[in-house]
PDB file of C-alpha atoms and ligand atoms in Angstrom:
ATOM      1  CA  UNK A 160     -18.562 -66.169  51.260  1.00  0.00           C
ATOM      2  CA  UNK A 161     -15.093 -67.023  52.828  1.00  0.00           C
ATOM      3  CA  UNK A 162     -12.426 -65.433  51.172  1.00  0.00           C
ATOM      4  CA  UNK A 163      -8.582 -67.029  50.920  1.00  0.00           C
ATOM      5  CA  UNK A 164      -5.923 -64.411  50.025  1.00  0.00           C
ATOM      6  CA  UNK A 165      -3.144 -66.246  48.107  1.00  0.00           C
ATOM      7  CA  UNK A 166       0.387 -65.581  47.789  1.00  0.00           C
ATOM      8  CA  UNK A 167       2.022 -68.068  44.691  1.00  0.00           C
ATOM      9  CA  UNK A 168       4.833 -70.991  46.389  1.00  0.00           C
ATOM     10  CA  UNK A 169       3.438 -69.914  49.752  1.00  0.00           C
ATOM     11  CA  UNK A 170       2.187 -70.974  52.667  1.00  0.00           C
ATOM     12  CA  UNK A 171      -1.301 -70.398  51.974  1.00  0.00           C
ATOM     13  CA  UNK A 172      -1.512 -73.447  49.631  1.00  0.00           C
ATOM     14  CA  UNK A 173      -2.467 -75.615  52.806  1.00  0.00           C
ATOM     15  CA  UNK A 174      -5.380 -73.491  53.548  1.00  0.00           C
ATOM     16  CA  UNK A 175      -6.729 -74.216  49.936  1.00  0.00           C
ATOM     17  CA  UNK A 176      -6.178 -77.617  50.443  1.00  0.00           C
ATOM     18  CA  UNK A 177      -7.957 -77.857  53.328  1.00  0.00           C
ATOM     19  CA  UNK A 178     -10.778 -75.944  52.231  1.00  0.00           C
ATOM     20  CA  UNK A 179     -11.090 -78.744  49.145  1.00  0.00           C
ATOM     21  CA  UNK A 180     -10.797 -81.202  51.784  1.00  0.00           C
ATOM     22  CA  UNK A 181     -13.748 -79.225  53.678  1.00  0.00           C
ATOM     23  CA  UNK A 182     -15.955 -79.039  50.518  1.00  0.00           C
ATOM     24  CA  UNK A 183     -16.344 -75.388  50.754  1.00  0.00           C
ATOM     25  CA  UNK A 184     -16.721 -72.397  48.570  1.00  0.00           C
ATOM     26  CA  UNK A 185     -14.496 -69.940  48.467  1.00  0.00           C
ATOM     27  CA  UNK A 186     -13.572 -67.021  47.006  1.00  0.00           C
ATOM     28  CA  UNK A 187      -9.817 -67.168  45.619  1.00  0.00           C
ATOM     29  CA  UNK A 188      -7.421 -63.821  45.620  1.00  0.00           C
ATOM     30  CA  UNK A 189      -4.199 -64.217  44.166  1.00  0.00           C
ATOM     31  CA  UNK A 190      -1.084 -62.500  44.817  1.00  0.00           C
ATOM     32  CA  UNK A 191       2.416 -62.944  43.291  1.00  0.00           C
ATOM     33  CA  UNK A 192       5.703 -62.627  44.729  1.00  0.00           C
ATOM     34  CA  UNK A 193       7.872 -59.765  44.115  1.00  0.00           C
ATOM     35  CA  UNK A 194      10.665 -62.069  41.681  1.00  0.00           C
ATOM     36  CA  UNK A 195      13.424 -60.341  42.966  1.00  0.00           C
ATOM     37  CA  UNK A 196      12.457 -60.364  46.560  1.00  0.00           C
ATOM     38  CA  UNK A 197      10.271 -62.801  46.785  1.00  0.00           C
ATOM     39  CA  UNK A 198       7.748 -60.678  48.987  1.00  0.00           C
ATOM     40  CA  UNK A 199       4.370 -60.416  49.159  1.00  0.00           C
ATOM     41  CA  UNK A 200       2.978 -56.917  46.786  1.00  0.00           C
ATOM     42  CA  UNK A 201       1.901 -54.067  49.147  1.00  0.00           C
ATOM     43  CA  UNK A 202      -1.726 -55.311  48.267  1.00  0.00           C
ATOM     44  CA  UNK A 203      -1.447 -57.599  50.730  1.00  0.00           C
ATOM     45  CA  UNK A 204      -0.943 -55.141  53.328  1.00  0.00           C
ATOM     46  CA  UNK A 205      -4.496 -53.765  52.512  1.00  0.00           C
ATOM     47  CA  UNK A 206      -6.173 -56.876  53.650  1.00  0.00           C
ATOM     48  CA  UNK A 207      -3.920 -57.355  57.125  1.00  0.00           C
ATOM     49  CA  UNK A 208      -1.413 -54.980  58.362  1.00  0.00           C
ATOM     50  CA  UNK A 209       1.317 -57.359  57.997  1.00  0.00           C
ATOM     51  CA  UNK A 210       0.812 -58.109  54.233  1.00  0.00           C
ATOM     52  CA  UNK A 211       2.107 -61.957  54.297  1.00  0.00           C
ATOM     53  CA  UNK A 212      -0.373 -64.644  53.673  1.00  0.00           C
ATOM     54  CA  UNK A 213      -2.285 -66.780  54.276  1.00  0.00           C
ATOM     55  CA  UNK A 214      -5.307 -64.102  55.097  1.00  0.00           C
ATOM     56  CA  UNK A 215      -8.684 -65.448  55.235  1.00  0.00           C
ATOM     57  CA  UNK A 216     -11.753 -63.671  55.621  1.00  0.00           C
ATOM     58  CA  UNK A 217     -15.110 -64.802  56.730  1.00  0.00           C
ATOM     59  CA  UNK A 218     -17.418 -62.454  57.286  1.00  0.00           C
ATOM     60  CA  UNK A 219     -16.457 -59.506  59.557  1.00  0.00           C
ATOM     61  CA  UNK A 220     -13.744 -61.661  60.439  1.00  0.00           C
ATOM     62  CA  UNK A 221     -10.432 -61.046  58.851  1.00  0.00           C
ATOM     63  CA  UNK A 222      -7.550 -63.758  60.469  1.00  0.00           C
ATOM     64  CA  UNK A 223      -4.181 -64.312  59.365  1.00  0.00           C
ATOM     65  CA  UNK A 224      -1.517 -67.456  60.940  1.00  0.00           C
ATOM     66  CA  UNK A 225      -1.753 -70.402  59.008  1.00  0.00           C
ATOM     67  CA  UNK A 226      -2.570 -72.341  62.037  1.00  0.00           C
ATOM     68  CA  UNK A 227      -5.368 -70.451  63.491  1.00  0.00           C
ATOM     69  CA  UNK A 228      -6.819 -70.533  60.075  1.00  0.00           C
ATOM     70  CA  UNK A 229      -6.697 -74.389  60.280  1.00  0.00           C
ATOM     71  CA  UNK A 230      -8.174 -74.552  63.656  1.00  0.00           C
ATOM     72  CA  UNK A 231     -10.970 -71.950  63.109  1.00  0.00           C
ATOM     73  CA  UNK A 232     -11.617 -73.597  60.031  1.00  0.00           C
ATOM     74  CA  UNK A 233     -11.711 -76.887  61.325  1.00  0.00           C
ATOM     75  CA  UNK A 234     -13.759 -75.558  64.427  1.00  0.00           C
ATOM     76  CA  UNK A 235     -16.582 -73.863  62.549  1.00  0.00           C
ATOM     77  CA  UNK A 236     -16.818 -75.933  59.235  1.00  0.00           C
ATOM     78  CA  UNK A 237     -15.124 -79.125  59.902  1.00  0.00           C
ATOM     79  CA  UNK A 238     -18.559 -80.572  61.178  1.00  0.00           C
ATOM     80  CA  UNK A 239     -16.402 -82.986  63.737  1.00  0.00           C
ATOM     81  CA  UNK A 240     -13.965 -83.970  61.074  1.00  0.00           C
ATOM     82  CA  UNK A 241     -10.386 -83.539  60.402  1.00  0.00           C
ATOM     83  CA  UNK A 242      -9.759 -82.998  64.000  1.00  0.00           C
ATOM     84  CA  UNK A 243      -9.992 -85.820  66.492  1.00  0.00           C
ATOM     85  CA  UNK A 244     -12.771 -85.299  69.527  1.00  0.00           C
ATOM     86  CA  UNK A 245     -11.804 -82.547  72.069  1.00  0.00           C
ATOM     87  CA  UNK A 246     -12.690 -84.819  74.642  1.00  0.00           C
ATOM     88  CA  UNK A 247     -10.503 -87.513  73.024  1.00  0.00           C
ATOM     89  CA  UNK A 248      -6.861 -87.771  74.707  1.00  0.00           C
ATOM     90  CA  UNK A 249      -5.497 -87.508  70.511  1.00  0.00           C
ATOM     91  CA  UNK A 250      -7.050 -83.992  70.673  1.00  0.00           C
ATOM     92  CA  UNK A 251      -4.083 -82.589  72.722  1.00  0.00           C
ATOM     93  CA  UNK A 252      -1.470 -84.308  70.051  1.00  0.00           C
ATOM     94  CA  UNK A 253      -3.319 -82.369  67.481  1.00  0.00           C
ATOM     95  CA  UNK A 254      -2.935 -78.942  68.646  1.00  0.00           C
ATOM     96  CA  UNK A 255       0.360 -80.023  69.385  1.00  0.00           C
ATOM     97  CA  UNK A 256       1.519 -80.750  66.317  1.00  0.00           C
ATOM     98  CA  UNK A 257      -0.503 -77.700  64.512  1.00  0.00           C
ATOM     99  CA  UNK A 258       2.127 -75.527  66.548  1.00  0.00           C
ATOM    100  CA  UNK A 259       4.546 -77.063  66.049  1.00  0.00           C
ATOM    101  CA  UNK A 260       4.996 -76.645  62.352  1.00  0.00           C
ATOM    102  CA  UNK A 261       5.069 -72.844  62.587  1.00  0.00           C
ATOM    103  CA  UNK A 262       6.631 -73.059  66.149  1.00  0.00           C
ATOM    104  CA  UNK A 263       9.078 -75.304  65.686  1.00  0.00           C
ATOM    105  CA  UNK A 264       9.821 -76.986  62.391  1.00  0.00           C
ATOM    106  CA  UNK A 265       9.422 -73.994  60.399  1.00  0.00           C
ATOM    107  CA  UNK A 266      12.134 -71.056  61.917  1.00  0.00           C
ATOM    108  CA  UNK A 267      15.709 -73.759  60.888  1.00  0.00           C
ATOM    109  CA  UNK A 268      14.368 -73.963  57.413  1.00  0.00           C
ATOM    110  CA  UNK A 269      13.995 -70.435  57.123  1.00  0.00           C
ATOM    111  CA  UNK A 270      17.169 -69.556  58.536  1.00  0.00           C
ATOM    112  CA  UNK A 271      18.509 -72.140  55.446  1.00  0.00           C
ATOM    113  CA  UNK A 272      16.603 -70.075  52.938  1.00  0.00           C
ATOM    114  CA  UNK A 273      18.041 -66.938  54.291  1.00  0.00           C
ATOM    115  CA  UNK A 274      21.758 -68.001  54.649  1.00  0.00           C
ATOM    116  CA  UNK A 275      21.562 -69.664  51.478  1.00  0.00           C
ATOM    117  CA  UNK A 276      20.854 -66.494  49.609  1.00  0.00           C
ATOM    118  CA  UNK A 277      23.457 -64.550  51.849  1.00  0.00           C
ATOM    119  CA  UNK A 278      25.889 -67.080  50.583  1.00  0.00           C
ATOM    120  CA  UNK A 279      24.312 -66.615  46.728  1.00  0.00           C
ATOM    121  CA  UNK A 280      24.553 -62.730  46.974  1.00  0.00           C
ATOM    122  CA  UNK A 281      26.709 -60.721  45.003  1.00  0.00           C
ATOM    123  CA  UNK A 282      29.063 -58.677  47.952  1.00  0.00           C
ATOM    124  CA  UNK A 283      32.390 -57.064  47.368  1.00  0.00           C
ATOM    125  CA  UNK A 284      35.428 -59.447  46.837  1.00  0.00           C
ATOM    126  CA  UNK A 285      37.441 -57.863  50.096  1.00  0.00           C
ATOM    127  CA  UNK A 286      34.621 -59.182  52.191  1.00  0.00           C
ATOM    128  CA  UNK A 287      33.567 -62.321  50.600  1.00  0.00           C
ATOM    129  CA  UNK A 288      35.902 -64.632  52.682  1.00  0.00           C
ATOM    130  CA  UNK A 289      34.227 -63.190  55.829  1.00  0.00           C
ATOM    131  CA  UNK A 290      30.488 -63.281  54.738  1.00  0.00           C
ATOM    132  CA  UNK A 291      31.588 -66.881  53.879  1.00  0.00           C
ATOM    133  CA  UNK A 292      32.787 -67.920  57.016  1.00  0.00           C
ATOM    134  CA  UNK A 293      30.150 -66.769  58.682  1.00  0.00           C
ATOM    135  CA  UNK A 294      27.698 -68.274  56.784  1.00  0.00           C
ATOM    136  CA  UNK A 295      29.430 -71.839  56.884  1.00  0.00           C
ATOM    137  CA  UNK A 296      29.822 -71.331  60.589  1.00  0.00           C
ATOM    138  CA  UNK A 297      26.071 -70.509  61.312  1.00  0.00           C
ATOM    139  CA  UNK A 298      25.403 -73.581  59.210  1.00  0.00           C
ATOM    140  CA  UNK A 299      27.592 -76.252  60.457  1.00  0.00           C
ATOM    141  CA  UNK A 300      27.143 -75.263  63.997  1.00  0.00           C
ATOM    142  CA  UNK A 301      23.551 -74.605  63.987  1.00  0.00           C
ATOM    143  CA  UNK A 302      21.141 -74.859  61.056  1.00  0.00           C
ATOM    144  CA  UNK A 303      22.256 -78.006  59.999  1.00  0.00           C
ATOM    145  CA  UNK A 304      22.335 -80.304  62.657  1.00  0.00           C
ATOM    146  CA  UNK A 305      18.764 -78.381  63.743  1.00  0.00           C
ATOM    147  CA  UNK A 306      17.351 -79.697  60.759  1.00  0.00           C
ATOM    148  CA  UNK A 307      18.862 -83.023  61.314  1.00  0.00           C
ATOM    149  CA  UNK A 308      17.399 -82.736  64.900  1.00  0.00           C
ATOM    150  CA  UNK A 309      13.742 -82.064  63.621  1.00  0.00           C
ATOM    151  CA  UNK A 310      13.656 -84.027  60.228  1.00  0.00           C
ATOM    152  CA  UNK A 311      15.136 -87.283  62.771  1.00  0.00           C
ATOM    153  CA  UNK A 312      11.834 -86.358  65.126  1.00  0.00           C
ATOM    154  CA  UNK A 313       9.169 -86.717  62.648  1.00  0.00           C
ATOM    155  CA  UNK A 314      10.591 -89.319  60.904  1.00  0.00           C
ATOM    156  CA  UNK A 315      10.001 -91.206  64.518  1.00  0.00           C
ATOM    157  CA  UNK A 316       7.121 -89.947  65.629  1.00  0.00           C
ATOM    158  CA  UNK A 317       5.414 -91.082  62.193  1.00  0.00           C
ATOM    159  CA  UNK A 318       7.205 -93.979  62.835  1.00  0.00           C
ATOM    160  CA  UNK A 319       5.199 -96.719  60.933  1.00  0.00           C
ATOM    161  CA  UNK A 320       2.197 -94.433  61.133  1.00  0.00           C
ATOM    162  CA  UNK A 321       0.286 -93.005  57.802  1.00  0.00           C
ATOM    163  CA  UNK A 322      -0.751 -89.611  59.821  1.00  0.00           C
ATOM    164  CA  UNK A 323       0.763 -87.677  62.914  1.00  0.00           C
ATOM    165  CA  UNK A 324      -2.129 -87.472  65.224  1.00  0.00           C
ATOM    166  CA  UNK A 325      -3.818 -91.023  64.803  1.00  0.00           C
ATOM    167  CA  UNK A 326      -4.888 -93.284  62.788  1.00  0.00           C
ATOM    168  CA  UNK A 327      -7.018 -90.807  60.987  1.00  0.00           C
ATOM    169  CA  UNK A 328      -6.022 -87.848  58.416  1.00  0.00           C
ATOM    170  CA  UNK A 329      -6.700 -84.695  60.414  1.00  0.00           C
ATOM    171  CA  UNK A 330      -5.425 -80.846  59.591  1.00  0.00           C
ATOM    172  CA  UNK A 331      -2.172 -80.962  61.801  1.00  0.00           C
ATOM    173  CA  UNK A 332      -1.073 -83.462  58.046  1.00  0.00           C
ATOM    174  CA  UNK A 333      -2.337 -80.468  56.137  1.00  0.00           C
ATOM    175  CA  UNK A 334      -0.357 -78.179  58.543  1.00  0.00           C
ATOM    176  CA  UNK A 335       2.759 -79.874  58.539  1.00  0.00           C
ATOM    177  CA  UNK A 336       2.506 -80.498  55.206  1.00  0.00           C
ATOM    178  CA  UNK A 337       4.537 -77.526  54.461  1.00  0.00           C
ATOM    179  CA  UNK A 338       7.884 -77.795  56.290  1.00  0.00           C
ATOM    180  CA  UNK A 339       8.156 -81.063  55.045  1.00  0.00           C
ATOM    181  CA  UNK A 340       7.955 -79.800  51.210  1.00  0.00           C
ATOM    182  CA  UNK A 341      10.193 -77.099  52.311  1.00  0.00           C
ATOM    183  CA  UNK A 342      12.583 -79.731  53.838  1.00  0.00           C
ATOM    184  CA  UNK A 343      12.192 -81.860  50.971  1.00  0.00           C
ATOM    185  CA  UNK A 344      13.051 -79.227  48.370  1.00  0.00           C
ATOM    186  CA  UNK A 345      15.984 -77.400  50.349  1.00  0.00           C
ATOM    187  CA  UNK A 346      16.660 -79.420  53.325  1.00  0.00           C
ATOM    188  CA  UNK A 347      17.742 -82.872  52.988  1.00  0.00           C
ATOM    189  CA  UNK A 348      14.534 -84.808  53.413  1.00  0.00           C
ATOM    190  CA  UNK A 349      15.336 -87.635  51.277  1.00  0.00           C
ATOM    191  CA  UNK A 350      15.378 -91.114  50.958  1.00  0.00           C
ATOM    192  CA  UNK A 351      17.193 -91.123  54.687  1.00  0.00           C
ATOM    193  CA  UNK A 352      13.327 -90.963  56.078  1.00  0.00           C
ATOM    194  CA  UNK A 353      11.531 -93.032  54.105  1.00  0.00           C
ATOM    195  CA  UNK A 354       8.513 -92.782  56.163  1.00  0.00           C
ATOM    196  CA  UNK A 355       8.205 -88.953  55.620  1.00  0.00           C
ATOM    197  CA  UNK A 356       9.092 -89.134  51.923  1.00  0.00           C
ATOM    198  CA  UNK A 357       5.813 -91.871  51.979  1.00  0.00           C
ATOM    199  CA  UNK A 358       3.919 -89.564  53.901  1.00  0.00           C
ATOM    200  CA  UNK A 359       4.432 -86.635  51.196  1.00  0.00           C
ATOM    201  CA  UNK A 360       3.452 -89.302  48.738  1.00  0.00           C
ATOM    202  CA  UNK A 361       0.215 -89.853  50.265  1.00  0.00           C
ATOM    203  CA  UNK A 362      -0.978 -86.330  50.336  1.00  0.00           C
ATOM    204  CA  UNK A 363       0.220 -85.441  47.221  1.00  0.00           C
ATOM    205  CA  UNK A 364      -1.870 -88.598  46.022  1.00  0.00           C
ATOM    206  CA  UNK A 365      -5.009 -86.865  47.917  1.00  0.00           C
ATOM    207  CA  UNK A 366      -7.749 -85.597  45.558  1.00  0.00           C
ATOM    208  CA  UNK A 367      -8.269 -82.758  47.669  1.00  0.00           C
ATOM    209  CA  UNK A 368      -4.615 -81.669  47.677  1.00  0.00           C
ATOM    210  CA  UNK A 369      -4.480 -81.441  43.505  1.00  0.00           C
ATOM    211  CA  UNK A 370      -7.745 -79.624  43.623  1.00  0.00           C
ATOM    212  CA  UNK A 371      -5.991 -76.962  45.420  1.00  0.00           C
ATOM    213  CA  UNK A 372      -2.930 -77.383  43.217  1.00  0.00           C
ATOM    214  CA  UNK A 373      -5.040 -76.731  40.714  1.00  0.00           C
ATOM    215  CA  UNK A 374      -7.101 -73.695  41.408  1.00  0.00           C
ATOM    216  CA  UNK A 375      -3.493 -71.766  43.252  1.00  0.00           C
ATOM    217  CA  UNK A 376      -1.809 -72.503  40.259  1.00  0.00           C
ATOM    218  CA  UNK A 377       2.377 -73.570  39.994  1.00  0.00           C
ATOM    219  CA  UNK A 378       3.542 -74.643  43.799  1.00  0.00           C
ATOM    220  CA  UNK A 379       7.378 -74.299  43.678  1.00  0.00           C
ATOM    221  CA  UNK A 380       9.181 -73.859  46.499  1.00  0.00           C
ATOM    222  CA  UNK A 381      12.693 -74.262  45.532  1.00  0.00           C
ATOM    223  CA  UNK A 382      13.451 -70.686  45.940  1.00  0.00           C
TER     224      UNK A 382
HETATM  225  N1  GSH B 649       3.653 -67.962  60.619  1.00  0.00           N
HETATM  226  C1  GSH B 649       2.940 -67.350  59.518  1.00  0.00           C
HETATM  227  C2  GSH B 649       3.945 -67.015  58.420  1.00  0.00           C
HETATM  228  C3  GSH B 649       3.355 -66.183  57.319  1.00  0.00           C
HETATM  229  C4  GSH B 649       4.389 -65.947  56.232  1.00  0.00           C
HETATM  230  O1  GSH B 649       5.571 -65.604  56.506  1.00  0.00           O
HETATM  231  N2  GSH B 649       3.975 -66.108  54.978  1.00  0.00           N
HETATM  232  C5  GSH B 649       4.895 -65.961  53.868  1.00  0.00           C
HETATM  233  C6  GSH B 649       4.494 -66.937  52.772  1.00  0.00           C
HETATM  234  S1  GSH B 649       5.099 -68.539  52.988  1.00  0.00           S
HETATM  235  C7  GSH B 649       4.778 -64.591  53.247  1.00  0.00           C
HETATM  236  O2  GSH B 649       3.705 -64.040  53.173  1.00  0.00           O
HETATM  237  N3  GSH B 649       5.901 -64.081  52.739  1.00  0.00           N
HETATM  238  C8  GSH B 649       5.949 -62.864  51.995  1.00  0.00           C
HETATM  239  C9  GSH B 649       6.389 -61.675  52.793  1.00  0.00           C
HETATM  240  O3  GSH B 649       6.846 -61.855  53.945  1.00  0.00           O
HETATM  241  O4  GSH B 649       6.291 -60.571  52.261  1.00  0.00           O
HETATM  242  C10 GSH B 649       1.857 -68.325  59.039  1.00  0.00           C
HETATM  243  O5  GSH B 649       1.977 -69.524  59.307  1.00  0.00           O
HETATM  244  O6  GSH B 649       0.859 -67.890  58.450  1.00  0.00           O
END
C-alpha cells in the first residue's frame, strides 16, 4: 500500500490530488503545522531526514520532492496517462514545466511569505525603520517585479490554452497547481490574468481535486 505523508495548507495536497486522479489507494498520514511556526512536527523527520512533506512511500521506497513524486507516480501507475508519450515532442514541455514550479515559480513567492512576516514581526522600535527599509527595498527591487515577471509568463504561455503541456490535462497542471494558489492568495494573481484565474477555476471544478480536498481536510494557504 502507498503511503502519502501529509502536512495541512501544504504542498502535499497535489500529490493527493493526483493520486484521486490516478484512482489509487492510499494510505493517508496527517501532520499539522506547528501554529506559531508554521513547521512541519519533528514526526516528520522520522519518515525522511528532512521532515517537510510531501513524503510518499511505496514499498521499500521512501521519496520526498513534490515533483519526483509526480513523475514516479505518473511513471509507474499512470498506465500512459496524465503524461503525454515520451516519444511525443510535448513530453519535453512536460518535464519542463514539472520543474519549473519548484525551480522556478516557487522560490519569489516564498521570499514574499518570508519578508512579509519579517515586516509583520514584532522587533524593537530603535530598529524598526531599518528592518523596514530593508524589507521594502528587497521587495520593490526584487520580489515584486519577479513575481510580475513569472505570473506575466504563464499567463502567456497558457495563452488561450485550458492546460500547460497540450491539449490534454497532464500532472505538470497538478504540479503547478500550487504556485498559482500561492500567487493567488498572496501574490497578486488576480483578475489581471484572466486566463490563469480560469485555469484555477477548472481544477478546482475537477472531481478529483475535491476528493483530495476532502480526505486532507481545510487547504488554506493564506498564511
Ligand atoms: N521542493 C520541495 C519543498 C518541500 C517543502 O518545503 N514543503 C513544505 C510544505 S509546503 C514543508 O514541509 N514545510 C514545513 C517545514 O519546512 O518544516 C517539494 O516540492 O516537495
Amino acid at each position: 500500500m502507498l503511503t502519502i505523508h501529509h502536512l495541512n495548507n501544504s504542498r502535499s495536497q497535489r500529490v493527493l490530488w493526483l493520486l484521486e486522479e490516478l484512482g489509487l489507494d492510499y494510505e493517508l498520514k496527517c501532520y499539522q503545522r506547528d501554529p506559531a511556526t508554521m513547521l512541519a512536527p519533528p514526526a516528520l523527520r522520522k519518515v525522511h531526514p528532512l521532515g517537510k512533506s510531501p513524503v510518499i512511500q511505496d514499498g521499500s521506497l521512501t521519496l520526498a520532492e513534490s515533483g519526483a513524486i509526480v513523475e514516479y507516480l505518473v511513471d509507474t501507475y499512470g498506465k500512459g496517462g496524465l503524461a503525454p508519450a515520451r516519444e511525443s515532442p510535448q513530453y519535453i514541455r512536460f518535464v519542463y514545466w514539472l520543474h519549473y514550479a519548484e525551480g522556478s515559480a516557487m522560490p519569489p513567492l516564498l521570499m514574499k511569505l518570508i519578508f512579509d512576516r519579517i515586516a509583520a514581526a514584532p522587533v524593537p522600535f530603535f530598529i524598526k525603520p531599518i528592518v523596514a527599509a530593508i524589507v521594502n527595498r528587497t521587495r520593490t527591487a526584487f520580489i515584486d517585479p519577479q513575481l510580475e515577471l513569472h505570473l506575466d509568463y504563464l499567463e502567456a504561455e497558457l495563452g488561450s490554452r485550458q492546460w500547460f503541456v497540450g491539449d490534454d490535462f497532464t500532472a505538470a497542471d497538478i504540479q503547478l497547481s500550487f504556485p498559482l494558489e500561492a500567487a493567488a492568495v498572496r501574490a497578486g494573481l488576480d483578475s489581471r490574468r484572466p486566463g490563469l484565474q480560469a485555469f484555477l477555476a477548472r481544477i478546482h471544478a475537477r472531481p478529483a481535486y475535491r476528493r483530495a480536498l476532502e480526505r486532507g481536510g481545510k487547504y488554506d494557504l493564506n498564511n
